[in-house]
Amino acid sequence: MTYGYNGQILRVDLSRGAISVEAVDELFCRKYLGGAGFVSYFLLKELQQGIDPLGPENKLIFALGPVTGVPLPGSGRNCVGAKSPLTGGYAKSEVGGFWGAELKHAGYDAIIVEGKAENPVYLWIRDEEASIRDASHLWGKNTKETGQIIRDELGDSLIRVAGIGPAGENLVRFACIMNGLKDAAGRGGTGAVMGSKNLKAIAVRGHKRLKVADPERLKELRQWILAHRELWASFAELGTGAAMEAWVETGNIPIRNFLDGEFPEISKISPPIVRDTIRIKMEGCYACPVRCKKVVKVDEPYSVDPAYGGPEYETLTAIGSNCGVSDLQAIAKGNELCGAYSLDTISTGVVISFAMECFENGLLTTKDTGGIELRFGSAEAMLKLIELITKREGIGGILAEGTARAAQKIGKGAEKFAMHGKGLEIPMHDPRVKAALGLGYAVNPHGADHCANLHDTMYSQSGPFFDRVKLLGILETLPADELGPRKVSMFRDVQLFRIVQDSLVLCQFLPYDVDQAADILAAVTGWKTSLVEIRRVAERTLTMARAFNIREGLTAADDKLPNRFFQPKRNGVLSTKFYDPEQLEKAKSYYYTLMGWDAKTGIPTPEKLQELGIE
Amino acid sequence: MTYGYNGQILRVDLSRGAISVEAVDELFCRKYLGGAGFVSYFLLKELQQGIDPLGPENKLIFALGPVTGVPLPGSGRNCVGAKSPLTGGYAKSEVGGFWGAELKHAGYDAIIVEGKAENPVYLWIRDEEASIRDASHLWGKNTKETGQIIRDELGDSLIRVAGIGPAGENLVRFACIMNGLKDAAGRGGTGAVMGSKNLKAIAVRGHKRLKVADPERLKELRQWILAHRELWASFAELGTGAAMEAWVETGNIPIRNFLDGEFPEISKISPPIVRDTIRIKMEGCYACPVRCKKVVKVDEPYSVDPAYGGPEYETLTAIGSNCGVSDLQAIAKGNELCGAYSLDTISTGVVISFAMECFENGLLTTKDTGGIELRFGSAEAMLKLIELITKREGIGGILAEGTARAAQKIGKGAEKFAMHGKGLEIPMHDPRVKAALGLGYAVNPHGADHCANLHDTMYSQSGPFFDRVKLLGILETLPADELGPRKVSMFRDVQLFRIVQDSLVLCQFLPYDVDQAADILAAVTGWKTSLVEIRRVAERTLTMARAFNIREGLTAADDKLPNRFFQPKRNGVLSTKFYDPEQLEKAKSYYYTLMGWDAKTGIPTPEKLQELGIE
């Protein structure tokens, strides 16, 4: 097998209790790369149309990339995919930590989990030996307890565990899968899929020494990162969201369910205050010097366990400003709970802010909430809802279905408060500030996601971010709120590059230039490759994901934004500015055209499918 | 100014006798690169719609690329462009030798010649001094005499001359421009444009030391070429057309105006026999070790001057097998005459074979030909016609108009013998063997050209050619006669890369991998660039050329092949095989789609023009 890959995937049929190993060859790896590429391939090829995402017919795919587990900053990631219980379409989510690297060193490139175990189980992989083990005693445990018990009973403290807490078990549709306790494959509800299979965890320990084609070149790249600390110093010093306070000024930050532009309390929850108050250290992923992950400790009024790390930007905002909450200790606690229960903090925050707005408008009352005064700004209510959602108790049972379904259940026009794209809750960046990001929210096959996306403000002025994409032929900056053909093309270019990163799998936070991605792939695999080749892979991957969604009945009409974005905010910088829905439709159509999809329906043309070798 | 460019172009208005220098900045260079990119830009921007290609309103553009004149194998080339007197659309042609490098060292990136001199003139450029000089005494001279007289009168034996012979003066529509005596900017009739301006020659002498950003890297690339002689040994040993004899077996070689498949005499005119009989040495272009140019000397029955080099593959075939001629000495003489008179050998050969077929079928008689028995196989007739065409005497006056116009004048159904695309004569590769090449003949904006094109047989099997394009994401070979979406996409990828080469300007014969083109550009300019970026430039260049043609009234209906290709050959390997016209129409449509042009009309969409920054 080619360097960088193990050449085999593990297939686990939980219904039959059968484990098998399948070979993948070099051509397959080169056509699909790994990560998101593998996920798209297997979902499109193997899933039957119309299956229940929470039924045994769904498959849960853990896919590594050629970069996963090599000694290079940014290599600690893997991709998780399934049919999404939130969107009914394609789900994929990337996650950091150490688990992916461990699985690479155990000898696999991916795991496909299918069927459903009769009773709770976990999967134990020790190098090339894999077994399905009883997990009855783990059911109901949080992620920390689960990991500890598994490591204890298997007698190896170095075992890495990916698994779910009670939210996943209870099929909360936005449950995530936790790699360890600090890293979440957050988006799309893969944790619920895992729960639906009665699979509590996958424990891995690997001892294989992975060979790469050009260790010297990898070493140079590693040293390049170390030598360019200025390009990642902000992540290292403050973690994500360093510029949070400035982002209130631009209007980027969601405040009270995307309603408001003013939030004077922002400095109470932003990374500098985190650093100066509750933060005890920074931690990082496998082989990475950036160490962008805040670790916090709180004793009062809540006890927050540092084992769960600390809140990222998305969390500080989602269960913070987005809920009108400015209580940093409560946010830290909420972050811990989400990690312990395996809840996606973005969806959790947005479903809570949605409920708050329903409450403020009388669509929900204390009768519905079991007495909770579910008002914007209530940290107590926010924390309480995390518990109720996890347990599916009371109003939590409705919210556990995700914002879109909850809005339907609540009725009375609640839809207008439901901030989601295809059922996936909107992340913490306002498209009224970033026009192409809004396009991405609308068209991304996995729903409203900010990662496989373009953040317009990074390319509206010269600087290191812009320099990094010049290599894509983007020579001139464009205003952040512009969405003409040049911006659409820029979006597509950057989106394809994100899919490349998600397939390698390589962390977006590392400041590699776009051509270095091809360089890294070449150093790992020994292939003579280029950015053009791996962009072509990304094109294939994205088109397979689109084809999957089309098969599941999603249409161009599902590529939309919540109406709220077509109106100005109630106050603040965006109080006179809104997203132009006509502009979005034009941009969608041109995006489809650029992708080789029908300009109106967004369906990949037969010629494009044939060109890309998609059957 | 950025490394690799001089940052200035020379504008010469022959009507006013005015010479001026205009600056080009780095962004301009990065957006259009040079060569074909500059040609497309200036033709689209500066030419008025509907002008007479042979009138003073046409402009003749000599464009260098960043690679022209740097110390690297393959850097001895420049591009020439104008509105074509043959096609009425966009003309561009690349040419090797030393003239382009000399112009670079004189301090310019391009020359734009406009207007028309009252009397014959030539342009003399010595570094940053340029002057228009009388050329009355040169008019009527052949290219060798012209160069000698100029060098003598200017007193510098190292002056490089690009110019025309009598064919250009006499406005033969397929007259070429000769760089020295061995290298022709052959296609599209730019020599006639030069003649129409009363411009006999451009003499250049440059002393500037060109700076490149990374001389060490260029040196490595130079050494890489030297170390991989096996990749160009065939060119060095036999020149172009080494495989001529085998190509009769595949059906690729035109025989008697593309009618026949059998030509047992092929071994009498193929490169091995050239080497073993009339060849005296091989020569090369500026800074190039490949030395792919045959130099021949013949004393009897014709005297052939070695100063004009020797016949390339296209010439051996065009005025050889394509005319049914197997007399190598006569072909060598024909090649010399074309060089001396400045005639494109491809168009010359095809217009003669057309006339021969007309004669064989009674559409022309000895009355029309002035007594010449214009039969396939007559070397004498072939040589005589070269003289008549050049002088526009008798039948030569009709044929000097090019095949398409000649067919119209002759009438009586002569069109069916006229082998051209958009008026440009078909080169010496049969699309019945190479499906995508036929697509390229049809859609290339400059007409039926084999250079900015894909030769399917290079990609129908593994090997060094195929390996070289794998980097474009083309991982699997495709049959040569296949023309589905994958092939169309492969064609577009390779075509774009050819345009990259024609913009850099970098010789296609050098075996650089596709990513090395970006590497070379980076080494020359110091830009952080990538294959993705320069492909984007090629996309812009090709779309500008398309837009130029659309403005001139060309439509998708002009993107066609001669009907002859839709029928089998009379004999030989292709006697049962033909090109499928429906397949071509489908392929055209998909190609337009991939280019962002309307799928039916082939007109670049407003969005694509906006995306690429074309007004």
PDB file of N, CA and C in Angstrom, chain B residues 159-228:
ATOM      1  N   ILE B 159      22.332  40.853 -34.497  1.00  0.00           N
ATOM      2  CA  ILE B 159      20.935  41.300 -34.536  1.00  0.00           C
ATOM      3  C   ILE B 159      20.019  40.127 -34.899  1.00  0.00           C
ATOM      4  N   ARG B 160      18.898  40.030 -34.208  1.00  0.00           N
ATOM      5  CA  ARG B 160      17.890  39.015 -34.526  1.00  0.00           C
ATOM      6  C   ARG B 160      16.757  39.680 -35.296  1.00  0.00           C
ATOM      7  N   VAL B 161      16.297  39.007 -36.317  1.00  0.00           N
ATOM      8  CA  VAL B 161      15.273  39.593 -37.169  1.00  0.00           C
ATOM      9  C   VAL B 161      14.043  38.684 -37.237  1.00  0.00           C
ATOM     10  N   ALA B 162      12.882  39.265 -37.017  1.00  0.00           N
ATOM     11  CA  ALA B 162      11.624  38.583 -37.313  1.00  0.00           C
ATOM     12  C   ALA B 162      11.016  39.319 -38.495  1.00  0.00           C
ATOM     13  N   GLY B 163      10.617  38.583 -39.496  1.00  0.00           N
ATOM     14  CA  GLY B 163      10.122  39.313 -40.659  1.00  0.00           C
ATOM     15  C   GLY B 163       9.386  38.442 -41.648  1.00  0.00           C
ATOM     16  N   ILE B 164       9.086  39.056 -42.757  1.00  0.00           N
ATOM     17  CA  ILE B 164       8.336  38.352 -43.793  1.00  0.00           C
ATOM     18  C   ILE B 164       9.099  38.342 -45.099  1.00  0.00           C
ATOM     19  N   GLY B 165       8.770  37.333 -45.899  1.00  0.00           N
ATOM     20  CA  GLY B 165       9.257  37.283 -47.268  1.00  0.00           C
ATOM     21  C   GLY B 165       8.154  37.771 -48.206  1.00  0.00           C
ATOM     22  N   PRO B 166       8.283  37.479 -49.477  1.00  0.00           N
ATOM     23  CA  PRO B 166       7.319  37.965 -50.465  1.00  0.00           C
ATOM     24  C   PRO B 166       5.879  37.516 -50.195  1.00  0.00           C
ATOM     25  N   ALA B 167       5.680  36.345 -49.592  1.00  0.00           N
ATOM     26  CA  ALA B 167       4.306  35.885 -49.350  1.00  0.00           C
ATOM     27  C   ALA B 167       3.580  36.822 -48.394  1.00  0.00           C
ATOM     28  N   GLY B 168       4.301  37.288 -47.391  1.00  0.00           N
ATOM     29  CA  GLY B 168       3.695  38.253 -46.468  1.00  0.00           C
ATOM     30  C   GLY B 168       3.424  39.580 -47.162  1.00  0.00           C
ATOM     31  N   GLU B 169       4.388  40.018 -47.938  1.00  0.00           N
ATOM     32  CA  GLU B 169       4.203  41.268 -48.687  1.00  0.00           C
ATOM     33  C   GLU B 169       2.991  41.186 -49.607  1.00  0.00           C
ATOM     34  N   ASN B 170       2.820  40.016 -50.230  1.00  0.00           N
ATOM     35  CA  ASN B 170       1.734  39.850 -51.190  1.00  0.00           C
ATOM     36  C   ASN B 170       0.406  39.464 -50.535  1.00  0.00           C
ATOM     37  N   LEU B 171       0.380  39.549 -49.227  1.00  0.00           N
ATOM     38  CA  LEU B 171      -0.838  39.329 -48.447  1.00  0.00           C
ATOM     39  C   LEU B 171      -1.434  37.936 -48.659  1.00  0.00           C
ATOM     40  N   VAL B 172      -0.564  36.965 -48.896  1.00  0.00           N
ATOM     41  CA  VAL B 172      -1.048  35.585 -48.876  1.00  0.00           C
ATOM     42  C   VAL B 172      -1.638  35.364 -47.484  1.00  0.00           C
ATOM     43  N   ARG B 173      -2.896  34.935 -47.438  1.00  0.00           N
ATOM     44  CA  ARG B 173      -3.599  34.940 -46.149  1.00  0.00           C
ATOM     45  C   ARG B 173      -3.028  33.971 -45.127  1.00  0.00           C
ATOM     46  N   PHE B 174      -2.206  33.055 -45.585  1.00  0.00           N
ATOM     47  CA  PHE B 174      -1.575  32.149 -44.609  1.00  0.00           C
ATOM     48  C   PHE B 174      -0.068  32.386 -44.537  1.00  0.00           C
ATOM     49  N   ALA B 175       0.330  33.600 -44.852  1.00  0.00           N
ATOM     50  CA  ALA B 175       1.744  33.942 -44.687  1.00  0.00           C
ATOM     51  C   ALA B 175       2.095  33.945 -43.198  1.00  0.00           C
ATOM     52  N   CYS B 176       3.299  33.525 -42.916  1.00  0.00           N
ATOM     53  CA  CYS B 176       3.743  33.477 -41.523  1.00  0.00           C
ATOM     54  C   CYS B 176       4.783  34.566 -41.273  1.00  0.00           C
ATOM     55  N   ILE B 177       5.197  34.661 -40.033  1.00  0.00           N
ATOM     56  CA  ILE B 177       6.315  35.548 -39.676  1.00  0.00           C
ATOM     57  C   ILE B 177       7.463  34.646 -39.260  1.00  0.00           C
ATOM     58  N   MET B 178       8.633  34.893 -39.838  1.00  0.00           N
ATOM     59  CA  MET B 178       9.783  34.049 -39.526  1.00  0.00           C
ATOM     60  C   MET B 178      10.658  34.715 -38.464  1.00  0.00           C
ATOM     61  N   ASN B 179      10.906  33.985 -37.385  1.00  0.00           N
ATOM     62  CA  ASN B 179      11.958  34.388 -36.443  1.00  0.00           C
ATOM     63  C   ASN B 179      13.248  33.808 -36.987  1.00  0.00           C
ATOM     64  N   GLY B 180      14.095  34.627 -37.523  1.00  0.00           N
ATOM     65  CA  GLY B 180      15.252  34.089 -38.219  1.00  0.00           C
ATOM     66  C   GLY B 180      14.764  33.336 -39.445  1.00  0.00           C
ATOM     67  N   LEU B 181      15.415  32.199 -39.728  1.00  0.00           N
ATOM     68  CA  LEU B 181      15.065  31.473 -40.962  1.00  0.00           C
ATOM     69  C   LEU B 181      14.479  30.100 -40.682  1.00  0.00           C
ATOM     70  N   LYS B 182      14.466  29.701 -39.415  1.00  0.00           N
ATOM     71  CA  LYS B 182      14.059  28.329 -39.118  1.00  0.00           C
ATOM     72  C   LYS B 182      12.787  28.239 -38.307  1.00  0.00           C
ATOM     73  N   ASP B 183      12.342  29.373 -37.766  1.00  0.00           N
ATOM     74  CA  ASP B 183      11.217  29.315 -36.838  1.00  0.00           C
ATOM     75  C   ASP B 183      10.087  30.214 -37.307  1.00  0.00           C
ATOM     76  N   ALA B 184       8.903  29.614 -37.411  1.00  0.00           N
ATOM     77  CA  ALA B 184       7.766  30.349 -37.956  1.00  0.00           C
ATOM     78  C   ALA B 184       6.659  30.517 -36.927  1.00  0.00           C
ATOM     79  N   ALA B 185       6.173  31.758 -36.806  1.00  0.00           N
ATOM     80  CA  ALA B 185       4.870  31.969 -36.186  1.00  0.00           C
ATOM     81  C   ALA B 185       3.889  31.664 -37.307  1.00  0.00           C
ATOM     82  N   GLY B 186       3.558  30.376 -37.411  1.00  0.00           N
ATOM     83  CA  GLY B 186       3.014  29.886 -38.655  1.00  0.00           C
ATOM     84  C   GLY B 186       1.549  30.159 -38.908  1.00  0.00           C
ATOM     85  N   ARG B 187       0.747  29.980 -37.877  1.00  0.00           N
ATOM     86  CA  ARG B 187      -0.672  29.832 -38.120  1.00  0.00           C
ATOM     87  C   ARG B 187      -1.442  31.141 -38.046  1.00  0.00           C
ATOM     88  N   GLY B 188      -2.446  31.241 -38.883  1.00  0.00           N
ATOM     89  CA  GLY B 188      -3.413  32.332 -38.768  1.00  0.00           C
ATOM     90  C   GLY B 188      -3.153  33.531 -39.641  1.00  0.00           C
ATOM     91  N   GLY B 189      -2.026  33.550 -40.333  1.00  0.00           N
ATOM     92  CA  GLY B 189      -1.803  34.620 -41.307  1.00  0.00           C
ATOM     93  C   GLY B 189      -1.267  35.917 -40.749  1.00  0.00           C
ATOM     94  N   THR B 190      -0.523  35.841 -39.653  1.00  0.00           N
ATOM     95  CA  THR B 190       0.015  37.086 -39.097  1.00  0.00           C
ATOM     96  C   THR B 190       1.048  37.710 -40.031  1.00  0.00           C
ATOM     97  N   GLY B 191       1.654  36.878 -40.890  1.00  0.00           N
ATOM     98  CA  GLY B 191       2.608  37.415 -41.861  1.00  0.00           C
ATOM     99  C   GLY B 191       1.928  38.322 -42.874  1.00  0.00           C
ATOM    100  N   ALA B 192       0.680  37.996 -43.215  1.00  0.00           N
ATOM    101  CA  ALA B 192      -0.069  38.862 -44.127  1.00  0.00           C
ATOM    102  C   ALA B 192      -0.418  40.179 -43.440  1.00  0.00           C
ATOM    103  N   VAL B 193      -0.735  40.098 -42.152  1.00  0.00           N
ATOM    104  CA  VAL B 193      -1.026  41.323 -41.394  1.00  0.00           C
ATOM    105  C   VAL B 193       0.212  42.217 -41.385  1.00  0.00           C
ATOM    106  N   MET B 194       1.359  41.599 -41.188  1.00  0.00           N
ATOM    107  CA  MET B 194       2.613  42.348 -41.176  1.00  0.00           C
ATOM    108  C   MET B 194       2.821  43.002 -42.541  1.00  0.00           C
ATOM    109  N   GLY B 195       2.584  42.223 -43.585  1.00  0.00           N
ATOM    110  CA  GLY B 195       2.719  42.764 -44.934  1.00  0.00           C
ATOM    111  C   GLY B 195       1.757  43.904 -45.193  1.00  0.00           C
ATOM    112  N   SER B 196       0.536  43.766 -44.686  1.00  0.00           N
ATOM    113  CA  SER B 196      -0.477  44.804 -44.926  1.00  0.00           C
ATOM    114  C   SER B 196      -0.092  46.123 -44.271  1.00  0.00           C
ATOM    115  N   LYS B 197       0.786  46.035 -43.311  1.00  0.00           N
ATOM    116  CA  LYS B 197       1.229  47.250 -42.628  1.00  0.00           C
ATOM    117  C   LYS B 197       2.498  47.822 -43.255  1.00  0.00           C
ATOM    118  N   ASN B 198       2.928  47.201 -44.336  1.00  0.00           N
ATOM    119  CA  ASN B 198       4.198  47.585 -44.970  1.00  0.00           C
ATOM    120  C   ASN B 198       5.370  47.437 -44.001  1.00  0.00           C
ATOM    121  N   LEU B 199       5.233  46.512 -43.100  1.00  0.00           N
ATOM    122  CA  LEU B 199       6.309  46.276 -42.134  1.00  0.00           C
ATOM    123  C   LEU B 199       7.071  45.023 -42.562  1.00  0.00           C
ATOM    124  N   LYS B 200       8.262  45.193 -42.982  1.00  0.00           N
ATOM    125  CA  LYS B 200       9.037  44.065 -43.507  1.00  0.00           C
ATOM    126  C   LYS B 200       9.650  43.220 -42.394  1.00  0.00           C
ATOM    127  N   ALA B 201      10.111  43.874 -41.356  1.00  0.00           N
ATOM    128  CA  ALA B 201      10.847  43.129 -40.332  1.00  0.00           C
ATOM    129  C   ALA B 201      10.942  43.920 -39.031  1.00  0.00           C
ATOM    130  N   ILE B 202      11.224  43.191 -37.982  1.00  0.00           N
ATOM    131  CA  ILE B 202      11.580  43.834 -36.713  1.00  0.00           C
ATOM    132  C   ILE B 202      12.944  43.283 -36.310  1.00  0.00           C
ATOM    133  N   ALA B 203      13.927  44.171 -36.314  1.00  0.00           N
ATOM    134  CA  ALA B 203      15.293  43.789 -35.966  1.00  0.00           C
ATOM    135  C   ALA B 203      15.563  44.191 -34.523  1.00  0.00           C
ATOM    136  N   VAL B 204      16.143  43.277 -33.776  1.00  0.00           N
ATOM    137  CA  VAL B 204      16.299  43.524 -32.333  1.00  0.00           C
ATOM    138  C   VAL B 204      17.699  43.161 -31.865  1.00  0.00           C
ATOM    139  N   ARG B 205      18.189  43.995 -30.999  1.00  0.00           N
ATOM    140  CA  ARG B 205      19.443  43.675 -30.312  1.00  0.00           C
ATOM    141  C   ARG B 205      19.307  44.171 -28.871  1.00  0.00           C
ATOM    142  N   GLY B 206      19.527  43.270 -27.925  1.00  0.00           N
ATOM    143  CA  GLY B 206      19.351  43.644 -26.523  1.00  0.00           C
ATOM    144  C   GLY B 206      20.557  43.292 -25.686  1.00  0.00           C
ATOM    145  N   HIS B 207      20.853  44.131 -24.720  1.00  0.00           N
ATOM    146  CA  HIS B 207      22.026  43.894 -23.868  1.00  0.00           C
ATOM    147  C   HIS B 207      21.676  43.844 -22.387  1.00  0.00           C
ATOM    148  N   LYS B 208      20.383  43.939 -22.104  1.00  0.00           N
ATOM    149  CA  LYS B 208      19.977  44.001 -20.698  1.00  0.00           C
ATOM    150  C   LYS B 208      20.190  42.639 -20.035  1.00  0.00           C
ATOM    151  N   ARG B 209      20.645  42.681 -18.821  1.00  0.00           N
ATOM    152  CA  ARG B 209      20.783  41.431 -18.069  1.00  0.00           C
ATOM    153  C   ARG B 209      19.490  41.236 -17.294  1.00  0.00           C
ATOM    154  N   LEU B 210      18.733  40.265 -17.711  1.00  0.00           N
ATOM    155  CA  LEU B 210      17.426  40.018 -17.098  1.00  0.00           C
ATOM    156  C   LEU B 210      17.598  39.378 -15.724  1.00  0.00           C
ATOM    157  N   LYS B 211      16.928  39.938 -14.747  1.00  0.00           N
ATOM    158  CA  LYS B 211      17.011  39.354 -13.404  1.00  0.00           C
ATOM    159  C   LYS B 211      15.842  38.411 -13.136  1.00  0.00           C
ATOM    160  N   VAL B 212      16.133  37.313 -12.547  1.00  0.00           N
ATOM    161  CA  VAL B 212      15.069  36.407 -12.105  1.00  0.00           C
ATOM    162  C   VAL B 212      15.128  36.301 -10.584  1.00  0.00           C
ATOM    163  N   ALA B 213      14.021  35.900 -10.005  1.00  0.00           N
ATOM    164  CA  ALA B 213      13.928  35.902  -8.537  1.00  0.00           C
ATOM    165  C   ALA B 213      14.793  34.827  -7.904  1.00  0.00           C
ATOM    166  N   ASP B 214      14.826  33.677  -8.533  1.00  0.00           N
ATOM    167  CA  ASP B 214      15.510  32.555  -7.900  1.00  0.00           C
ATOM    168  C   ASP B 214      16.377  31.817  -8.925  1.00  0.00           C
ATOM    169  N   PRO B 215      17.545  32.383  -9.205  1.00  0.00           N
ATOM    170  CA  PRO B 215      18.409  31.764 -10.230  1.00  0.00           C
ATOM    171  C   PRO B 215      18.806  30.335  -9.877  1.00  0.00           C
ATOM    172  N   GLU B 216      18.937  30.058  -8.589  1.00  0.00           N
ATOM    173  CA  GLU B 216      19.331  28.713  -8.166  1.00  0.00           C
ATOM    174  C   GLU B 216      18.275  27.683  -8.558  1.00  0.00           C
ATOM    175  N   ARG B 217      17.023  28.059  -8.343  1.00  0.00           N
ATOM    176  CA  ARG B 217      15.934  27.148  -8.675  1.00  0.00           C
ATOM    177  C   ARG B 217      15.875  26.917 -10.183  1.00  0.00           C
ATOM    178  N   LEU B 218      16.091  27.984 -10.935  1.00  0.00           N
ATOM    179  CA  LEU B 218      16.113  27.831 -12.397  1.00  0.00           C
ATOM    180  C   LEU B 218      17.238  26.900 -12.819  1.00  0.00           C
ATOM    181  N   LYS B 219      18.336  27.033 -12.132  1.00  0.00           N
ATOM    182  CA  LYS B 219      19.472  26.164 -12.442  1.00  0.00           C
ATOM    183  C   LYS B 219      19.115  24.697 -12.169  1.00  0.00           C
ATOM    184  N   GLU B 220      18.436  24.480 -11.067  1.00  0.00           N
ATOM    185  CA  GLU B 220      18.009  23.109 -10.753  1.00  0.00           C
ATOM    186  C   GLU B 220      17.087  22.553 -11.841  1.00  0.00           C
ATOM    187  N   LEU B 221      16.166  23.401 -12.294  1.00  0.00           N
ATOM    188  CA  LEU B 221      15.240  22.957 -13.334  1.00  0.00           C
ATOM    189  C   LEU B 221      15.987  22.645 -14.634  1.00  0.00           C
ATOM    190  N   ARG B 222      16.973  23.485 -14.928  1.00  0.00           N
ATOM    191  CA  ARG B 222      17.810  23.260 -16.101  1.00  0.00           C
ATOM    192  C   ARG B 222      18.510  21.911 -15.967  1.00  0.00           C
ATOM    193  N   GLN B 223      19.025  21.669 -14.778  1.00  0.00           N
ATOM    194  CA  GLN B 223      19.738  20.415 -14.558  1.00  0.00           C
ATOM    195  C   GLN B 223      18.798  19.218 -14.572  1.00  0.00           C
ATOM    196  N   TRP B 224      17.575  19.451 -14.122  1.00  0.00           N
ATOM    197  CA  TRP B 224      16.576  18.384 -14.163  1.00  0.00           C
ATOM    198  C   TRP B 224      16.343  17.963 -15.617  1.00  0.00           C
ATOM    199  N   ILE B 225      16.233  18.945 -16.498  1.00  0.00           N
ATOM    200  CA  ILE B 225      16.046  18.628 -17.924  1.00  0.00           C
ATOM    201  C   ILE B 225      17.252  17.845 -18.454  1.00  0.00           C
ATOM    202  N   LEU B 226      18.424  18.331 -18.107  1.00  0.00           N
ATOM    203  CA  LEU B 226      19.633  17.656 -18.591  1.00  0.00           C
ATOM    204  C   LEU B 226      19.719  16.230 -18.051  1.00  0.00           C
ATOM    205  N   ALA B 227      19.258  16.050 -16.824  1.00  0.00           N
ATOM    206  CA  ALA B 227      19.339  14.731 -16.199  1.00  0.00           C
ATOM    207  C   ALA B 227      18.273  13.775 -16.722  1.00  0.00           C
ATOM    208  N   HIS B 228      17.293  14.298 -17.414  1.00  0.00           N
ATOM    209  CA  HIS B 228      16.220  13.434 -17.923  1.00  0.00           C
ATOM    210  C   HIS B 228      16.193  13.410 -19.442  1.00  0.00           C
TER     211      HIS B 228
END
